[in-house]
Short mmCIF file of C-alpha atoms and ligand atoms in Angstrom, two decimals:
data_model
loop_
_atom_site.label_atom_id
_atom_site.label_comp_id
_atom_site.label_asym_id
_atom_site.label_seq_id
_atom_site.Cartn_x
_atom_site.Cartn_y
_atom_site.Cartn_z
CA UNK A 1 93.56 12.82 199.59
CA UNK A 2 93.32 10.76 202.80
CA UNK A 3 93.43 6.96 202.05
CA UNK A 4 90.70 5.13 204.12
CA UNK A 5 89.88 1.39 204.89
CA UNK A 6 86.96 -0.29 203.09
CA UNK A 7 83.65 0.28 204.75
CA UNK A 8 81.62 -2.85 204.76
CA UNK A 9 78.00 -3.40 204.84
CA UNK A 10 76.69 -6.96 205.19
CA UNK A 11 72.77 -8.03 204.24
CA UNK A 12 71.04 -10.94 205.31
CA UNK A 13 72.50 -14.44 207.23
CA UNK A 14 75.31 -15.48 209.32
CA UNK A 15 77.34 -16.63 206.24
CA UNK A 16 77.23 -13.64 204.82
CA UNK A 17 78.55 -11.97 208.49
CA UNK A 18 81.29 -14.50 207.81
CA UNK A 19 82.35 -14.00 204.95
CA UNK A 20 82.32 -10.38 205.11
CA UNK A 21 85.21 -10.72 208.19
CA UNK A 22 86.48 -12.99 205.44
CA UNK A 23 86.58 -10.05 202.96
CA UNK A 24 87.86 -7.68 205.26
CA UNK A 25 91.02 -9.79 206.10
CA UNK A 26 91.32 -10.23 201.95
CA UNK A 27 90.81 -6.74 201.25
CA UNK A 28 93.03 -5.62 204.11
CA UNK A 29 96.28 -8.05 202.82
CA UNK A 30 95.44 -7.00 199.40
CA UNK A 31 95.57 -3.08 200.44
CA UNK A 32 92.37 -2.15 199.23
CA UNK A 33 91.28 1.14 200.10
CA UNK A 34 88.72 3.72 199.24
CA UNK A 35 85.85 1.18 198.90
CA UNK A 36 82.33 0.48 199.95
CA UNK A 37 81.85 -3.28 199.72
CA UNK A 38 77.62 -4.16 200.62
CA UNK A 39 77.21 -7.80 201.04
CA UNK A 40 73.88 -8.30 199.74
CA UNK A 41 71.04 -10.86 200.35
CA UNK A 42 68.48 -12.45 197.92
CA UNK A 43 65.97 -14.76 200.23
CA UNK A 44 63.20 -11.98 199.05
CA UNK A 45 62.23 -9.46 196.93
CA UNK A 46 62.61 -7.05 199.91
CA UNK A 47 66.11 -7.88 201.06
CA UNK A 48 66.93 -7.13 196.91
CA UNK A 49 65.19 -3.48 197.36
CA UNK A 50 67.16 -2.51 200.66
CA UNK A 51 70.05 -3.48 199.33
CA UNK A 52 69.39 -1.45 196.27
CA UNK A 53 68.63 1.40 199.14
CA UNK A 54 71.96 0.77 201.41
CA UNK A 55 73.76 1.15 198.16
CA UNK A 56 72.20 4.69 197.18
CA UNK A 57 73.25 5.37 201.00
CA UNK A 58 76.55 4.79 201.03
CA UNK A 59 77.30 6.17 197.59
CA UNK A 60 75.97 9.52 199.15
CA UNK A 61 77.97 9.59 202.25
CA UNK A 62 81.05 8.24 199.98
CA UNK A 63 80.86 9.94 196.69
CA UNK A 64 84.55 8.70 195.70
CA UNK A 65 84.71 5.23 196.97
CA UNK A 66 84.92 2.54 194.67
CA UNK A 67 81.02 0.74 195.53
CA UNK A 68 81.34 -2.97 195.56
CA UNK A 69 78.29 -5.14 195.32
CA UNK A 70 78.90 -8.96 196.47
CA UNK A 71 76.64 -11.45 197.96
CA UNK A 72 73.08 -13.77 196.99
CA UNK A 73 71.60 -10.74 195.19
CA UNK A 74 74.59 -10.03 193.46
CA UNK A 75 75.09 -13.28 192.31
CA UNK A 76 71.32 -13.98 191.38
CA UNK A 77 70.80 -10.65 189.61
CA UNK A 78 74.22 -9.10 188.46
CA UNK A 79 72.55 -7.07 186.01
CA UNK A 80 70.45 -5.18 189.07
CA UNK A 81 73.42 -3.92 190.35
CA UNK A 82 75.23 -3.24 187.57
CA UNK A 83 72.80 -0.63 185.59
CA UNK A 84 72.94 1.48 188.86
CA UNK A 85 74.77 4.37 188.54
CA UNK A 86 76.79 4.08 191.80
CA UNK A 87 77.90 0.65 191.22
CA UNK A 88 81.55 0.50 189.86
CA UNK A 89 81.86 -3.44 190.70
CA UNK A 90 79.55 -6.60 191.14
CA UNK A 91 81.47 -9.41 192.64
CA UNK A 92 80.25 -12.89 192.57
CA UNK A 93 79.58 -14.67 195.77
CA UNK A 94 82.79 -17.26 194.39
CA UNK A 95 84.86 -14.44 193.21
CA UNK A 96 84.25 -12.65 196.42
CA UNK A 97 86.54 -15.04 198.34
CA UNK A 98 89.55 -15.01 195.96
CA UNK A 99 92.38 -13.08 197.01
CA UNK A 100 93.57 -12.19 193.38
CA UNK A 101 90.32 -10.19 192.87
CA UNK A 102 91.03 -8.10 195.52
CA UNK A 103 94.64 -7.70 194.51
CA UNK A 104 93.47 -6.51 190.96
CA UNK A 105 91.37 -3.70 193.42
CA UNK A 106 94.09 -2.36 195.11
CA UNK A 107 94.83 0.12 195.55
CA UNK A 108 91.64 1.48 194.06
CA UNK A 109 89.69 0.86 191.26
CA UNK A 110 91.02 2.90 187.98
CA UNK A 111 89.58 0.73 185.46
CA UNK A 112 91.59 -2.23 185.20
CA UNK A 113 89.14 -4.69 186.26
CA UNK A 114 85.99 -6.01 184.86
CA UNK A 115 83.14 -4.11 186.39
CA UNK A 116 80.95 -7.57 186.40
CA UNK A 117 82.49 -10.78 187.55
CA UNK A 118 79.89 -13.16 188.37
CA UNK A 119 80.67 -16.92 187.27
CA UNK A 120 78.53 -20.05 186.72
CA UNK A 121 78.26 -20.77 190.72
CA UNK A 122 76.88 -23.83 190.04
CA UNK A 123 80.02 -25.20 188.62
CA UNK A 124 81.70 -24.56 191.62
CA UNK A 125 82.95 -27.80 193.32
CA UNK A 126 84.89 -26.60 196.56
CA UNK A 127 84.21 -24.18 199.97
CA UNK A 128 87.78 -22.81 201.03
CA UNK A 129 87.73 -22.49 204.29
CA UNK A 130 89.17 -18.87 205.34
CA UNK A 131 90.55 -18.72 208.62
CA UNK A 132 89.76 -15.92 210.26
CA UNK A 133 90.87 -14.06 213.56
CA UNK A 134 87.52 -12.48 214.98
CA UNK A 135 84.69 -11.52 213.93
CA UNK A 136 83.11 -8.11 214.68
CA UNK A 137 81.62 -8.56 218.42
CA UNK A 138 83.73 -10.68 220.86
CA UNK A 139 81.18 -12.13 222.49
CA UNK A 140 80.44 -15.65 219.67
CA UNK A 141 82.18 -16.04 216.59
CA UNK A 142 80.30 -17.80 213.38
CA UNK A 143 82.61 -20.89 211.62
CA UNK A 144 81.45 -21.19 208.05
CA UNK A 145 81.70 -25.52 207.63
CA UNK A 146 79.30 -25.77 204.98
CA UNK A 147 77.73 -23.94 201.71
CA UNK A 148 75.56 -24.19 198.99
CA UNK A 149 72.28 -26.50 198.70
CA UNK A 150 71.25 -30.00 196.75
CA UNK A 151 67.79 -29.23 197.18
CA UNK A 152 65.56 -27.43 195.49
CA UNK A 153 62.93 -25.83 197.39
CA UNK A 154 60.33 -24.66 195.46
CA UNK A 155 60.44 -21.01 197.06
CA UNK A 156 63.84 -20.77 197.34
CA UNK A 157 66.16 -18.74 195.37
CA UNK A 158 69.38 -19.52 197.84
CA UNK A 159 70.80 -22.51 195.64
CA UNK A 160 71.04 -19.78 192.25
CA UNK A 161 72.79 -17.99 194.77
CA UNK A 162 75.07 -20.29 196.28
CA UNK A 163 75.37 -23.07 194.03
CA UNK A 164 75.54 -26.60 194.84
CA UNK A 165 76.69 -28.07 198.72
CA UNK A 166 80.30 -27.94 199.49
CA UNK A 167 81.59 -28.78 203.02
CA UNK A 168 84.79 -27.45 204.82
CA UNK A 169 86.90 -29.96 205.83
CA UNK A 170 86.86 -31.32 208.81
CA UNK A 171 90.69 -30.66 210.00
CA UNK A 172 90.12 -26.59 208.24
CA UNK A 173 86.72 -26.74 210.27
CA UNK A 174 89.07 -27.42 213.79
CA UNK A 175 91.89 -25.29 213.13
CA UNK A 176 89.60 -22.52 213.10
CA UNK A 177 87.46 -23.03 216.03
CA UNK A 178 91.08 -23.82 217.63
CA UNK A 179 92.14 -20.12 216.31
CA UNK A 180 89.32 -18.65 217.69
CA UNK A 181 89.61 -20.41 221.27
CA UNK A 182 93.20 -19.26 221.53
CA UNK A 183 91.63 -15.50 220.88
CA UNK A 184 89.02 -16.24 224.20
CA UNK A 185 85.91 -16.76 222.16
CA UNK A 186 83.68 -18.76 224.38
CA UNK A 187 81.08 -19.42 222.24
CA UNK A 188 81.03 -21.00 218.65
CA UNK A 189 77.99 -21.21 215.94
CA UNK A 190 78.45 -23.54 213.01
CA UNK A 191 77.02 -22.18 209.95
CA UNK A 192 76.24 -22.69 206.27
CA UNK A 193 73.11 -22.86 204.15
CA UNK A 194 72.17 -26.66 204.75
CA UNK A 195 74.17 -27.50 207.47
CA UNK A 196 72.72 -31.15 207.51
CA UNK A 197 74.41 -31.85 204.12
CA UNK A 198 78.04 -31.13 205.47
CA UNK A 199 80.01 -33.99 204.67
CA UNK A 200 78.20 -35.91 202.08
CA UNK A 201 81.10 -34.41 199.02
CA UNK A 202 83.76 -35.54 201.83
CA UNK A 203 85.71 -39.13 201.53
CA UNK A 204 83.94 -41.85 204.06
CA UNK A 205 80.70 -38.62 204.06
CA UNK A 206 80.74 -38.30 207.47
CA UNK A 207 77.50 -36.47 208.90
CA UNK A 208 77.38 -33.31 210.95
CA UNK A 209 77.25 -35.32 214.58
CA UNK A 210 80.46 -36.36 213.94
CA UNK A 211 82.20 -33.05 212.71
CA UNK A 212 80.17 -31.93 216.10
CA UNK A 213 81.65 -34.81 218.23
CA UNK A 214 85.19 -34.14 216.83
CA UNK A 215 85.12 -30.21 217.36
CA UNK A 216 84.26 -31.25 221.02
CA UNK A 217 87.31 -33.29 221.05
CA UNK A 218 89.57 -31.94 219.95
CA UNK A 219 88.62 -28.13 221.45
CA UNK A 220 88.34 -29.12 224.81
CA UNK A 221 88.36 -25.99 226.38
CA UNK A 222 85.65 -25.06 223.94
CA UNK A 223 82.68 -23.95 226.67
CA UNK A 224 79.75 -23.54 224.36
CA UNK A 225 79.51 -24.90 221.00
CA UNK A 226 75.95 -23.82 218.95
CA UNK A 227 74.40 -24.79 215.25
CA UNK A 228 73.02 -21.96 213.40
CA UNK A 229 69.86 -24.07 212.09
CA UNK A 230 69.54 -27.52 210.77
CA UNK A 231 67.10 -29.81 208.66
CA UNK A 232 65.58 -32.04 211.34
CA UNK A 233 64.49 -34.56 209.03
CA UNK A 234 68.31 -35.05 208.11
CA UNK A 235 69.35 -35.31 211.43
CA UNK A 236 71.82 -38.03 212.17
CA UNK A 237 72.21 -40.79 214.59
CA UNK A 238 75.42 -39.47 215.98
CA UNK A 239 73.88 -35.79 216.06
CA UNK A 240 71.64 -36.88 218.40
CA UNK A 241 74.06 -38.41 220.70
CA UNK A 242 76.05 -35.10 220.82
CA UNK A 243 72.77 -33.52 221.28
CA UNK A 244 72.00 -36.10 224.18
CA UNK A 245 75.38 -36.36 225.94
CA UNK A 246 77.43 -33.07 225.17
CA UNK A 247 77.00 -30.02 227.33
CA UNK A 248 78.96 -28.06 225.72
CA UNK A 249 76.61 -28.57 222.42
CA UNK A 250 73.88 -25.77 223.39
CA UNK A 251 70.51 -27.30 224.02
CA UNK A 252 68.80 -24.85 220.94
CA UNK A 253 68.01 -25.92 217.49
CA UNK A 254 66.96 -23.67 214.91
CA UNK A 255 64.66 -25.51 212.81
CA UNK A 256 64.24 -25.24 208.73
CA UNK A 257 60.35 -26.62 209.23
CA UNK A 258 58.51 -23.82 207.16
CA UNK A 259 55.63 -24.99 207.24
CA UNK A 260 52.84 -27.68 208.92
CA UNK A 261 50.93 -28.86 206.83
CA UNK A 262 51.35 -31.59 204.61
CA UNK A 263 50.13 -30.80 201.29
CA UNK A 264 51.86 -27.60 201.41
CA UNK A 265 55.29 -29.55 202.76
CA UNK A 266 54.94 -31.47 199.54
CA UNK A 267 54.26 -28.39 197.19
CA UNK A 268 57.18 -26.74 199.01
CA UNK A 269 59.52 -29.75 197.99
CA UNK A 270 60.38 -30.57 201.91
CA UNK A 271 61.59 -33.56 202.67
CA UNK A 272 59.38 -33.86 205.74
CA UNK A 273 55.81 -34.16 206.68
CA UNK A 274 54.06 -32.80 209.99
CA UNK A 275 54.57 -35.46 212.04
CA UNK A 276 58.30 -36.05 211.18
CA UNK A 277 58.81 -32.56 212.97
CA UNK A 278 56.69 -33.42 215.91
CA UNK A 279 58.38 -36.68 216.27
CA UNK A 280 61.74 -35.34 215.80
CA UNK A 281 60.75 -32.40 218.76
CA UNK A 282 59.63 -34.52 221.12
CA UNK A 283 62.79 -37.46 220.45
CA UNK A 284 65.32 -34.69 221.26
CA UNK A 285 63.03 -33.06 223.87
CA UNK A 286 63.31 -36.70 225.74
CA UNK A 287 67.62 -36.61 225.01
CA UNK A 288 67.72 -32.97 226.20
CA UNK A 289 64.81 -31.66 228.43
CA UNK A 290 66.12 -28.27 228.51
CA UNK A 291 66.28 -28.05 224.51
CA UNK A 292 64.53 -24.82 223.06
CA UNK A 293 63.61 -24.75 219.56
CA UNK A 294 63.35 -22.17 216.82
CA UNK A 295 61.58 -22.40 213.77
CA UNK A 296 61.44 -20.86 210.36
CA UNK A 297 57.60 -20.74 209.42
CA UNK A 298 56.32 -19.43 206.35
CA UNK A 299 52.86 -17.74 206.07
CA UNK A 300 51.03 -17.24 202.96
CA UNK A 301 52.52 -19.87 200.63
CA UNK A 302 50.82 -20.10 197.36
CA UNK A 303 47.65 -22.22 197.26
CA UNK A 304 47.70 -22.64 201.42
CA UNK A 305 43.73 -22.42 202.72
CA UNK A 306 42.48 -21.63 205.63
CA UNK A 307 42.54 -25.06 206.98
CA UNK A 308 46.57 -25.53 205.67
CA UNK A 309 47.58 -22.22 207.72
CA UNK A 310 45.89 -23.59 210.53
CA UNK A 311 47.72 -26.67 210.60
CA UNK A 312 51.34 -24.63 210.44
CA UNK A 313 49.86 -22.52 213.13
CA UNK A 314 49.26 -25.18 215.60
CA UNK A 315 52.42 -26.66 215.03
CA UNK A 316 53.92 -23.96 217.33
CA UNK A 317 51.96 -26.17 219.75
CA UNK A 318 52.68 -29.41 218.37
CA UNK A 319 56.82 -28.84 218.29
CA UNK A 320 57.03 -26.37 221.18
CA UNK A 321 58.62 -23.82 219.26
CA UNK A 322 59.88 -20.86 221.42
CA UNK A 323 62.01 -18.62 218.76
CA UNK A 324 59.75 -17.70 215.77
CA UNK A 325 61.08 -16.55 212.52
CA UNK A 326 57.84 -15.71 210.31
CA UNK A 327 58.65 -15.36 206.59
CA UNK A 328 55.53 -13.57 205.05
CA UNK A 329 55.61 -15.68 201.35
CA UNK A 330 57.47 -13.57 198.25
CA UNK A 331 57.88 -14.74 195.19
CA UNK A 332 61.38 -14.97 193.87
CA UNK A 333 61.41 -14.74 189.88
CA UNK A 334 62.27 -17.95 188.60
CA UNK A 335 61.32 -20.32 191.30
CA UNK A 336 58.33 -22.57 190.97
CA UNK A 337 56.51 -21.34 193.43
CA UNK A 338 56.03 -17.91 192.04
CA UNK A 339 54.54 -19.52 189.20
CA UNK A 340 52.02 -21.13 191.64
CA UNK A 341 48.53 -19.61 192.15
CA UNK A 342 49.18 -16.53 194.70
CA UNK A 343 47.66 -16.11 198.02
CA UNK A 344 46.39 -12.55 198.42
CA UNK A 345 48.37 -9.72 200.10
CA UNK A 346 46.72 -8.82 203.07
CA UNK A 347 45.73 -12.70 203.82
CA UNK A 348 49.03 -13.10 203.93
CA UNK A 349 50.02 -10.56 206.62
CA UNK A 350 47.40 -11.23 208.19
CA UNK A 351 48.47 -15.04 208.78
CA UNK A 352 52.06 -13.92 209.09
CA UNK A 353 50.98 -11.69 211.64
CA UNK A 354 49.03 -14.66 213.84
CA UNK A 355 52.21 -16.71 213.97
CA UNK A 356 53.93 -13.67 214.94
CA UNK A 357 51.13 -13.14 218.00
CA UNK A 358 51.52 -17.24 218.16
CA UNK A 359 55.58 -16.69 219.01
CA UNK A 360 54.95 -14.15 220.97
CA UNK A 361 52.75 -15.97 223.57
CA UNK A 362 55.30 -18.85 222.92
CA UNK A 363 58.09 -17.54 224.47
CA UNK A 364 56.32 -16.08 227.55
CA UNK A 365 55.52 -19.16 228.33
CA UNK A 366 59.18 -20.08 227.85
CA UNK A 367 60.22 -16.51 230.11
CA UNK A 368 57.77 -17.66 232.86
CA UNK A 369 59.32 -20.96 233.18
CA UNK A 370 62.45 -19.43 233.91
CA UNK A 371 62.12 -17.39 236.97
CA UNK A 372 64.86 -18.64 239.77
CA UNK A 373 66.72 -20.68 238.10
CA UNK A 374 70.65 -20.77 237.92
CA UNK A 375 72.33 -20.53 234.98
CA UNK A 376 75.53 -19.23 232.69
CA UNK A 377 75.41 -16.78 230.47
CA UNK A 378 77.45 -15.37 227.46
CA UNK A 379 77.61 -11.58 227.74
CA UNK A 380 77.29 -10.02 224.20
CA UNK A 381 77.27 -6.59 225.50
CA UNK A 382 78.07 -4.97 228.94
CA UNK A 383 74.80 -5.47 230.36
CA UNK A 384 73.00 -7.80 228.10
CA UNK A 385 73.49 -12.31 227.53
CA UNK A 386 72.49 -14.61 226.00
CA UNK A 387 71.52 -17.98 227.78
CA UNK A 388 72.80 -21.66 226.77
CA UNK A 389 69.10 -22.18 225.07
CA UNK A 390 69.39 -18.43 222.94
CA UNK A 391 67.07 -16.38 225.81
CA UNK A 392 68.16 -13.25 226.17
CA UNK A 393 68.92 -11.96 229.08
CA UNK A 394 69.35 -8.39 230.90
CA UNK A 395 71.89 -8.54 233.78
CA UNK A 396 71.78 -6.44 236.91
CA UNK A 397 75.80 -5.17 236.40
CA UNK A 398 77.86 -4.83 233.83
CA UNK A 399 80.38 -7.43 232.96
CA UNK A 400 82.84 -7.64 229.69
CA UNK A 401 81.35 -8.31 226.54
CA UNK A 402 82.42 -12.30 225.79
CA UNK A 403 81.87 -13.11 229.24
CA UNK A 404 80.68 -16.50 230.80
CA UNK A 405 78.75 -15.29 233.90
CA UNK A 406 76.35 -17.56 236.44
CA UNK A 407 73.10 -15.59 237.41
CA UNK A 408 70.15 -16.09 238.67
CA UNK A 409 67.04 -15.16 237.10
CA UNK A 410 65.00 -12.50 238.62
CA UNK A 411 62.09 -11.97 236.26
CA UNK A 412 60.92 -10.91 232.55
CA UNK A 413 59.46 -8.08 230.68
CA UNK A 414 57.80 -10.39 227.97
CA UNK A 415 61.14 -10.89 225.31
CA UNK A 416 63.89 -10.90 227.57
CA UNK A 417 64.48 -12.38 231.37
CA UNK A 418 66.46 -10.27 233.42
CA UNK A 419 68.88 -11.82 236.38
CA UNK A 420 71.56 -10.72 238.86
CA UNK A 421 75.34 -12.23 238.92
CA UNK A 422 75.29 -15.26 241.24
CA UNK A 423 78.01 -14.61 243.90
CA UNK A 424 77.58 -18.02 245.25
S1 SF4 B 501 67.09 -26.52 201.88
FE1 SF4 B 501 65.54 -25.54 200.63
S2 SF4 B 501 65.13 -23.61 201.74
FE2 SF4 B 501 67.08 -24.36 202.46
S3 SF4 B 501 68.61 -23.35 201.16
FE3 SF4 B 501 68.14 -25.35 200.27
S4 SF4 B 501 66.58 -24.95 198.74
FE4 SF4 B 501 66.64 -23.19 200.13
#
């Protein structure tokens, strides 16, 4: 029988795309082979049942690989996965990053393993940093510096699947932007679950500007440098001087807001109100006029009126949001929340679906502004970029994927700007 790498199938956020390169370099050294490995996702109910679906899939098309189930889901609801008849092994989202687990799975599975091996995650105290070579597109590559979460949220299931916050080193965090630079990535995202929290389990808890400012150091020839999403309202001082005075730190935040209005902030457990996120838009608007924001909203959370939904709706306004990510509210079992009084169904895709239209009109706005001007961009496929502030943009030749190239914008079709190369 023909021996054949793992086939991996990753669910849900950057971290998980990390970690799954992570896997594949542990899985690879440990000479795994024969074996499906699906990184699942737990932020809703939804993400559970596709991964529940991809599963099913790949058991089909692989009827006698050893299936692997890792990731939030896993780790949140072993039992899920492990009652399904195509499932040979749930992994924890700890145990999927230690080398002597894959070692016990090589070079298949024939028994001699524990089919469940999901620890306590919130005993774990550490993040080891893997270095890794590449990761899957050459165009940016995703650093892992941070994971886990202190807070609580009442919606949000992430910290039962991630445990507690645990930063990467700083000096781990630089050798592997370093690593990457020396392989020509030209682009860089930080990225964790609350990547506002880095340092604070690190002697002298430095804050996130300065792992920022010292990437930017000491990776000179680093040309773009981008954070996956932060928590404005833990923002620090030095943050916003890299934000203010660093080029090479791209001028787009992806903000954890969720909501905007006030009561619903404080039902949520957020540790801002309304006008902390206005403030904090229009503060590093002033530092960096060409910032673009993103947002995470979510629509329908329990006990939200009429008059609460309007209040996150005109935040779009308020902020000047541009990238909308609209979370219709699901209940996770076992977070406060869901034991909150439910907004109905269709009120809530209804509302999800006029922050959507909200977005929408948002970045046309943003598209419009556009036309003309010069700019670089990174190519992430032959013919398609992304900007410094996340727009993407359609290019009038192809150039290599990974690719800084200066254009100048030509026009839009409503979600993407289009541009030719600028000889000049
Ligand atoms: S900050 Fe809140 S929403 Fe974000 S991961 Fe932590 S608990 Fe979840």
């Amino acid at each position: 029988m023909d021996r054949r790498a793992p086939v991996f199938s990753t669910h849900g956020c950057r971290l998980n795309a990390y970690e799954t390169e992570a896997m594949k370099e542990l899985a690879s050294a440990a000479g795994v082979e024969d074996a499906v490995v699906v990184n699942t996702c737990a932020v809703t109910a939804e993400a559970v049942r596709k991964a529940r679906q991809d599963i099913r899939r790949l058991r089909r098309a692989n009827p006698r690989a050893t299936v692997i189930v890792t990731g939030c889901a896993a780790q949140t609801e072993p039992e899920t996965f492990a009652t399904m008849p195509e499932v040979d092994i749930v992994l924890g989202n700890t145990e999927k990053m230690q080398a002597e687990r894959w070692a016990r799975l090589a070079p298949d599975f024939t028994g001699k393993t524990e089919p469940v091996q999901v620890d306590d995650i919130m005993s774990v105290r550490e993040t080891a940093g893997h270095l890794i070579d590449g990761f899957g597109t050459r165009s940016r590559a995703h650093v892992q510096i941070q994971n886990g979460c202190d807070h609580r949220c009442t919606f949000c299931i992430i910290p039962f699947g991630r445990g507690n916050s645990r930063s990467v080193p700083a000096g781990v965090v630089v050798d592997q932007i370093r690593r990457l630079r020396d392989r020509g990535y030209n682009e860089v995202v930080l990225t964790g679950v609350d990547l506002t929290s880095w340092g604070a389990d690190l002697p002298g808890e430095p804050r996130l500007g300065d792992l920022v400012l010292r990437i930017l150091r000491l990776v000179p020839d680093l040309p773009r440098l981008r954070l996956s999403s932060i928590d404005s309202i833990e923002a620090d001082p030095a943050l916003m001087d890299a934000i203010a005075g660093e080029p090479r730190l791209m001028p787009h935040l992806h903000l954890s807001l969720q909501h905007g209005d006030d009561l619903i902030l404080k039902r949520m457990k957020r540790r801002h109100l309304r006008d902390d996120a206005i403030r904090f838009c229009e503060e590093a608007r002033r530092l960096r006029p060409d910032i673009v924001f993103g947002a995470d909203i979510i629509a329908g959370f329990p006990t939200e009126t009429d008059a609460a939904f309007e209040n996150a709706l005109r935040l779009v306004e308020d902020c000047g949001l541009t990238w909308l990510h609209v979370f219709p509210y699901s209940p996770r079992n076992g977070t406060p929340a869901a034991r909150m009084p439910q907004v109905d169904g269709r009120t809530i895709r209804e509302r999800a679906a006029r922050l959507r239209d909200a977005g929408s009109h948002a970045v046309i706005r943003h598209l419009d502004a556009q036309r003309d001007r010069r700019i670089t961009i990174l190519m992430e496929s032959e013919t398609v970029g992304r900007a410094a502030d996340f727009t993407e943009i359609a290019l009038d030749r192809p150039c290599p994927e990974g690719m800084l190239v200066p254009v100048i914008v030509t026009g839009h079709d409503g979600a993407r700007l289009s541009a030719r190369a600028d000889a000049s």
